[in-house]
């Protein structure tokens, strides 16, 4: 194989509740991960030496680049030198609560496993992914999932959503570590786990009960994020929320016209926007 390209998809969180602080420094949480069609492209090519390139200058100078960490960890796990060129076409905003970095890490593991015929099974690959981050194993597959513990305990669920999804990011980078340092864990009024019946979650129940504990913190510090959510609702979104620790806000719309109007409004403000028709 001379070259391999794969898509690295983003996600949004439908609700995110921080239940308690753990002894290992992490937090116990509950969330519903919902994959979306927005993606980066990872390309691996044969080379005489290892190199990493990308269209995003910020990542070139990032010592915590998860792609480089994933490559190094897989070399250590297999005892093989994985010489290749890795190129990342970055489309997912960084530090936006869309899981772009974790998705990149997971998909680099998958791509290298295939490219070098390492024959690592899914269980082992998930264990390696978990060493890179709590939510990295999620991106080894593209399924809606309820997650708990650190976010690594995943339960695939059926969640059917129709209409249109609008994702908006104002270009603000929010540190996940900083956001978690300010959170006060508490039990939610309605547990997201209770919404699961026979491995299925109804979107109507998500709309009623899903909340994001980080909204209060982020909205107070960055009112512009709250303004985006409020404007989404004014445009007719049936469910709008900040995803993850921010700064991205999503909105579900039943009507294509209003979804397009909302997307145009935010795009005219030079915000990043992504609009998707859902099945």
Short mmCIF file of C-alpha atoms in Angstrom, two decimals:
data_model
loop_
_atom_site.label_atom_id
_atom_site.label_comp_id
_atom_site.label_asym_id
_atom_site.label_seq_id
_atom_site.Cartn_x
_atom_site.Cartn_y
_atom_site.Cartn_z
CA UNK A 1 0.00 0.00 0.00
CA UNK A 2 1.43 3.34 -1.07
CA UNK A 3 -1.23 5.68 0.33
CA UNK A 4 -4.27 5.59 2.61
CA UNK A 5 -6.78 8.38 3.32
CA UNK A 6 -9.52 8.21 5.96
CA UNK A 7 -12.12 10.59 7.33
CA UNK A 8 -11.88 11.66 10.94
CA UNK A 9 -15.37 12.66 12.09
CA UNK A 10 -16.43 15.15 14.77
CA UNK A 11 -19.05 14.70 17.50
CA UNK A 12 -21.36 16.74 19.64
CA UNK A 13 -22.47 16.04 23.21
CA UNK A 14 -26.20 15.81 23.80
CA UNK A 15 -26.04 16.69 27.47
CA UNK A 16 -22.94 16.57 29.67
CA UNK A 17 -23.28 16.09 33.42
CA UNK A 18 -20.32 15.93 35.79
CA UNK A 19 -21.32 13.55 38.59
CA UNK A 20 -18.29 13.42 40.92
CA UNK A 21 -14.54 13.91 41.25
CA UNK A 22 -12.48 10.72 41.13
CA UNK A 23 -9.45 9.78 43.20
CA UNK A 24 -7.34 9.60 40.03
CA UNK A 25 -7.99 13.28 39.28
CA UNK A 26 -10.55 12.65 36.56
CA UNK A 27 -14.31 13.15 36.82
CA UNK A 28 -17.21 10.75 36.55
CA UNK A 29 -19.60 12.00 33.91
CA UNK A 30 -22.65 11.15 31.85
CA UNK A 31 -23.11 12.20 28.24
CA UNK A 32 -24.52 11.12 24.90
CA UNK A 33 -22.03 11.26 22.07
CA UNK A 34 -23.63 12.01 18.71
CA UNK A 35 -21.43 11.74 15.59
CA UNK A 36 -21.81 14.38 12.90
CA UNK A 37 -20.75 14.58 9.26
CA UNK A 38 -18.04 17.21 9.75
CA UNK A 39 -14.62 15.62 9.30
CA UNK A 40 -10.87 16.08 8.91
CA UNK A 41 -8.94 13.99 6.39
CA UNK A 42 -5.90 11.96 7.45
CA UNK A 43 -3.59 10.71 4.71
CA UNK A 44 -0.73 8.28 5.25
CA UNK A 45 1.94 7.77 2.59
CA UNK A 46 5.05 5.66 2.27
CA UNK A 47 8.22 7.61 3.01
CA UNK A 48 11.91 7.17 3.79
CA UNK A 49 11.49 9.10 7.04
CA UNK A 50 8.68 10.04 9.40
CA UNK A 51 7.00 13.41 8.94
CA UNK A 52 3.81 15.15 9.95
CA UNK A 53 2.26 17.95 7.89
CA UNK A 54 -0.99 19.85 8.19
CA UNK A 55 -2.78 22.92 6.88
CA UNK A 56 -3.20 24.13 10.50
CA UNK A 57 -0.16 26.05 11.73
CA UNK A 58 -1.29 25.84 15.35
CA UNK A 59 -0.97 22.06 15.32
CA UNK A 60 2.52 22.15 13.84
CA UNK A 61 3.79 23.87 16.97
CA UNK A 62 1.64 21.93 19.46
CA UNK A 63 3.72 19.66 21.70
CA UNK A 64 0.50 17.93 22.80
CA UNK A 65 -0.46 17.00 19.24
CA UNK A 66 -2.45 13.79 19.68
CA UNK A 67 -1.56 12.52 16.21
CA UNK A 68 2.13 12.46 17.10
CA UNK A 69 1.33 10.89 20.47
CA UNK A 70 -0.78 8.21 18.79
CA UNK A 71 1.99 7.39 16.32
CA UNK A 72 4.60 7.14 19.08
CA UNK A 73 2.36 5.05 21.33
CA UNK A 74 1.62 2.58 18.53
CA UNK A 75 5.33 2.23 17.83
CA UNK A 76 5.94 1.48 21.51
CA UNK A 77 3.03 -0.98 21.66
CA UNK A 78 4.13 -2.94 18.59
CA UNK A 79 7.89 -2.57 18.93
CA UNK A 80 8.00 -1.46 15.30
CA UNK A 81 9.26 1.71 13.68
CA UNK A 82 6.32 3.06 11.68
CA UNK A 83 8.03 5.23 9.08
CA UNK A 84 5.59 7.19 6.96
CA UNK A 85 4.27 10.63 6.13
CA UNK A 86 1.09 11.68 7.93
CA UNK A 87 -0.85 14.63 6.55
CA UNK A 88 -3.85 16.16 8.29
CA UNK A 89 -6.35 18.27 6.39
CA UNK A 90 -7.89 20.11 9.33
CA UNK A 91 -11.52 21.21 8.97
CA UNK A 92 -12.83 20.74 12.54
CA UNK A 93 -12.20 23.81 14.75
CA UNK A 94 -9.64 23.24 17.53
CA UNK A 95 -10.61 23.58 21.21
CA UNK A 96 -14.26 23.75 20.26
CA UNK A 97 -15.84 20.80 22.06
CA UNK A 98 -16.19 18.81 18.82
CA UNK A 99 -13.62 16.14 19.67
CA UNK A 100 -11.40 16.86 16.68
CA UNK A 101 -8.12 16.01 18.41
CA UNK A 102 -9.45 12.79 19.92
CA UNK A 103 -10.97 11.80 16.59
CA UNK A 104 -7.65 12.41 14.86
CA UNK A 105 -5.82 10.26 17.41
CA UNK A 106 -8.27 7.36 17.07
CA UNK A 107 -8.26 7.45 13.30
CA UNK A 108 -4.47 7.61 13.09
CA UNK A 109 -4.37 4.42 15.17
CA UNK A 110 -6.88 2.78 12.80
CA UNK A 111 -5.07 4.01 9.69
CA UNK A 112 -1.61 2.94 10.85
CA UNK A 113 -2.97 -0.45 11.87
CA UNK A 114 -4.29 -0.94 8.35
CA UNK A 115 -1.43 0.71 6.47
CA UNK A 116 1.26 -1.40 8.15
CA UNK A 117 -0.91 -4.55 8.46
CA UNK A 118 -0.33 -4.63 12.22
CA UNK A 119 -3.39 -6.84 12.78
CA UNK A 120 -4.22 -5.28 16.15
CA UNK A 121 -7.71 -6.36 17.19
CA UNK A 122 -10.43 -3.90 18.20
CA UNK A 123 -10.11 -4.62 21.93
CA UNK A 124 -6.37 -3.92 22.00
CA UNK A 125 -6.77 -0.88 19.78
CA UNK A 126 -9.37 0.50 22.20
CA UNK A 127 -6.96 -0.02 25.11
CA UNK A 128 -4.26 1.90 23.29
CA UNK A 129 -6.74 4.65 22.40
CA UNK A 130 -7.74 5.05 26.06
CA UNK A 131 -4.13 5.85 26.96
CA UNK A 132 -4.42 8.91 24.71
CA UNK A 133 -7.65 10.27 26.23
CA UNK A 134 -10.92 9.27 27.84
CA UNK A 135 -13.02 9.88 24.72
CA UNK A 136 -10.53 8.63 22.11
CA UNK A 137 -11.99 5.06 21.99
CA UNK A 138 -15.34 6.57 20.96
CA UNK A 139 -13.93 7.59 17.58
CA UNK A 140 -12.84 4.07 16.63
CA UNK A 141 -16.43 3.68 15.42
CA UNK A 142 -19.05 6.15 14.18
CA UNK A 143 -22.08 5.40 16.36
CA UNK A 144 -24.20 7.36 18.83
CA UNK A 145 -23.25 6.20 22.32
CA UNK A 146 -24.12 6.86 25.94
CA UNK A 147 -20.91 7.29 27.97
CA UNK A 148 -20.12 7.27 31.67
CA UNK A 149 -17.20 6.94 34.09
CA UNK A 150 -14.41 9.08 32.53
CA UNK A 151 -16.23 8.85 29.22
CA UNK A 152 -14.51 5.61 28.27
CA UNK A 153 -17.40 3.32 29.19
CA UNK A 154 -19.42 3.36 26.00
CA UNK A 155 -22.86 1.91 25.32
CA UNK A 156 -23.92 2.16 21.66
CA UNK A 157 -27.50 3.39 21.35
CA UNK A 158 -30.00 3.91 18.59
CA UNK A 159 -30.88 7.58 18.31
CA UNK A 160 -32.82 8.74 15.28
CA UNK A 161 -32.92 12.48 14.60
CA UNK A 162 -34.60 14.02 11.57
CA UNK A 163 -34.34 17.54 10.22
CA UNK A 164 -31.26 19.75 10.12
CA UNK A 165 -28.28 20.25 12.42
CA UNK A 166 -26.46 23.58 12.57
CA UNK A 167 -23.07 23.85 14.29
CA UNK A 168 -21.61 27.28 15.04
CA UNK A 169 -18.21 28.21 16.48
CA UNK A 170 -17.13 31.84 17.05
CA UNK A 171 -13.41 31.06 16.87
CA UNK A 172 -12.81 30.91 20.61
CA UNK A 173 -10.50 28.22 22.02
CA UNK A 174 -11.61 26.91 25.43
CA UNK A 175 -9.22 24.79 27.50
CA UNK A 176 -10.90 21.55 28.59
CA UNK A 177 -8.56 21.29 31.59
CA UNK A 178 -9.42 24.83 32.71
CA UNK A 179 -13.16 24.22 32.31
CA UNK A 180 -13.04 21.06 34.42
CA UNK A 181 -11.08 22.87 37.14
CA UNK A 182 -14.04 25.23 37.61
CA UNK A 183 -16.84 22.68 37.58
CA UNK A 184 -18.69 21.69 40.75
CA UNK A 185 -19.83 18.06 40.40
CA UNK A 186 -23.45 17.29 41.22
CA UNK A 187 -26.09 14.70 40.44
CA UNK A 188 -28.38 15.82 37.62
CA UNK A 189 -32.10 16.14 38.16
CA UNK A 190 -32.59 13.66 35.32
CA UNK A 191 -29.99 10.99 34.59
CA UNK A 192 -29.15 10.56 30.92
CA UNK A 193 -28.76 6.85 31.56
CA UNK A 194 -32.44 6.64 32.48
CA UNK A 195 -33.32 7.78 28.96
CA UNK A 196 -32.05 4.48 27.51
CA UNK A 197 -34.77 1.89 26.89
CA UNK A 198 -33.78 -1.29 25.05
CA UNK A 199 -30.58 0.36 23.75
CA UNK A 200 -32.61 3.18 22.25
CA UNK A 201 -32.95 6.84 23.17
CA UNK A 202 -35.77 8.97 21.85
CA UNK A 203 -34.75 12.43 20.68
CA UNK A 204 -37.85 13.93 22.34
CA UNK A 205 -36.53 12.76 25.72
CA UNK A 206 -33.13 14.29 25.02
CA UNK A 207 -34.80 17.62 24.26
CA UNK A 208 -36.68 17.48 27.57
CA UNK A 209 -33.94 16.38 29.92
CA UNK A 210 -30.40 16.79 28.52
CA UNK A 211 -28.35 19.59 30.11
CA UNK A 212 -24.73 20.68 29.90
CA UNK A 213 -23.18 21.56 33.27
CA UNK A 214 -20.48 23.67 31.60
CA UNK A 215 -22.92 26.15 30.09
CA UNK A 216 -23.27 28.19 33.29
CA UNK A 217 -19.49 28.57 33.63
CA UNK A 218 -18.80 29.37 29.99
CA UNK A 219 -21.81 31.65 29.51
CA UNK A 220 -20.73 33.79 32.46
CA UNK A 221 -17.17 34.17 31.20
CA UNK A 222 -18.05 34.37 27.50
CA UNK A 223 -21.54 35.85 26.98
CA UNK A 224 -21.04 35.58 23.21
CA UNK A 225 -21.53 31.79 23.50
CA UNK A 226 -24.87 32.28 25.25
CA UNK A 227 -25.85 34.80 22.58
CA UNK A 228 -25.31 32.16 19.90
CA UNK A 229 -27.56 29.70 21.75
CA UNK A 230 -30.23 32.34 22.33
CA UNK A 231 -30.15 33.34 18.66
CA UNK A 232 -30.45 29.69 17.60
CA UNK A 233 -33.63 29.40 19.67
CA UNK A 234 -34.97 32.66 18.23
CA UNK A 235 -34.47 31.24 14.75
CA UNK A 236 -36.61 28.25 15.72
CA UNK A 237 -34.20 25.57 16.91
CA UNK A 238 -36.10 22.80 18.70
CA UNK A 239 -33.02 21.98 20.77
CA UNK A 240 -29.89 24.09 21.14
CA UNK A 241 -26.98 23.55 23.49
CA UNK A 242 -23.25 24.09 23.90
CA UNK A 243 -21.29 20.95 23.17
CA UNK A 244 -18.60 19.62 25.50
CA UNK A 245 -16.75 22.36 27.35
CA UNK A 246 -17.42 24.75 24.44
CA UNK A 247 -17.11 26.96 22.53
CA UNK A 248 -19.29 25.39 19.85
CA UNK A 249 -23.09 25.62 19.98
CA UNK A 250 -25.40 23.36 17.99
CA UNK A 251 -29.05 23.64 17.08
CA UNK A 252 -31.52 21.16 15.65
CA UNK A 253 -34.08 22.54 13.21
CA UNK A 254 -37.16 20.90 11.73
CA UNK A 255 -37.42 23.35 8.83
CA UNK A 256 -34.77 23.74 6.11
CA UNK A 257 -35.57 27.39 5.44
CA UNK A 258 -35.04 28.49 9.04
CA UNK A 259 -31.91 26.36 9.32
CA UNK A 260 -30.47 28.06 6.24
CA UNK A 261 -31.44 31.50 7.56
CA UNK A 262 -29.71 30.81 10.87
CA UNK A 263 -26.60 29.47 9.13
CA UNK A 264 -26.41 32.57 6.90
CA UNK A 265 -26.79 34.87 9.91
CA UNK A 266 -23.83 33.32 11.75
CA UNK A 267 -21.71 32.99 8.61
CA UNK A 268 -22.15 36.72 7.98
CA UNK A 269 -20.61 37.28 11.42
CA UNK A 270 -17.56 35.34 10.20
CA UNK A 271 -18.24 32.44 12.53
CA UNK A 272 -17.44 28.89 11.54
CA UNK A 273 -20.66 27.15 10.50
CA UNK A 274 -21.58 23.62 9.49
CA UNK A 275 -25.07 22.63 8.36
CA UNK A 276 -26.13 19.01 7.91
CA UNK A 277 -29.33 17.35 6.76
CA UNK A 278 -30.14 14.46 9.11
CA UNK A 279 -31.81 11.24 8.01
#
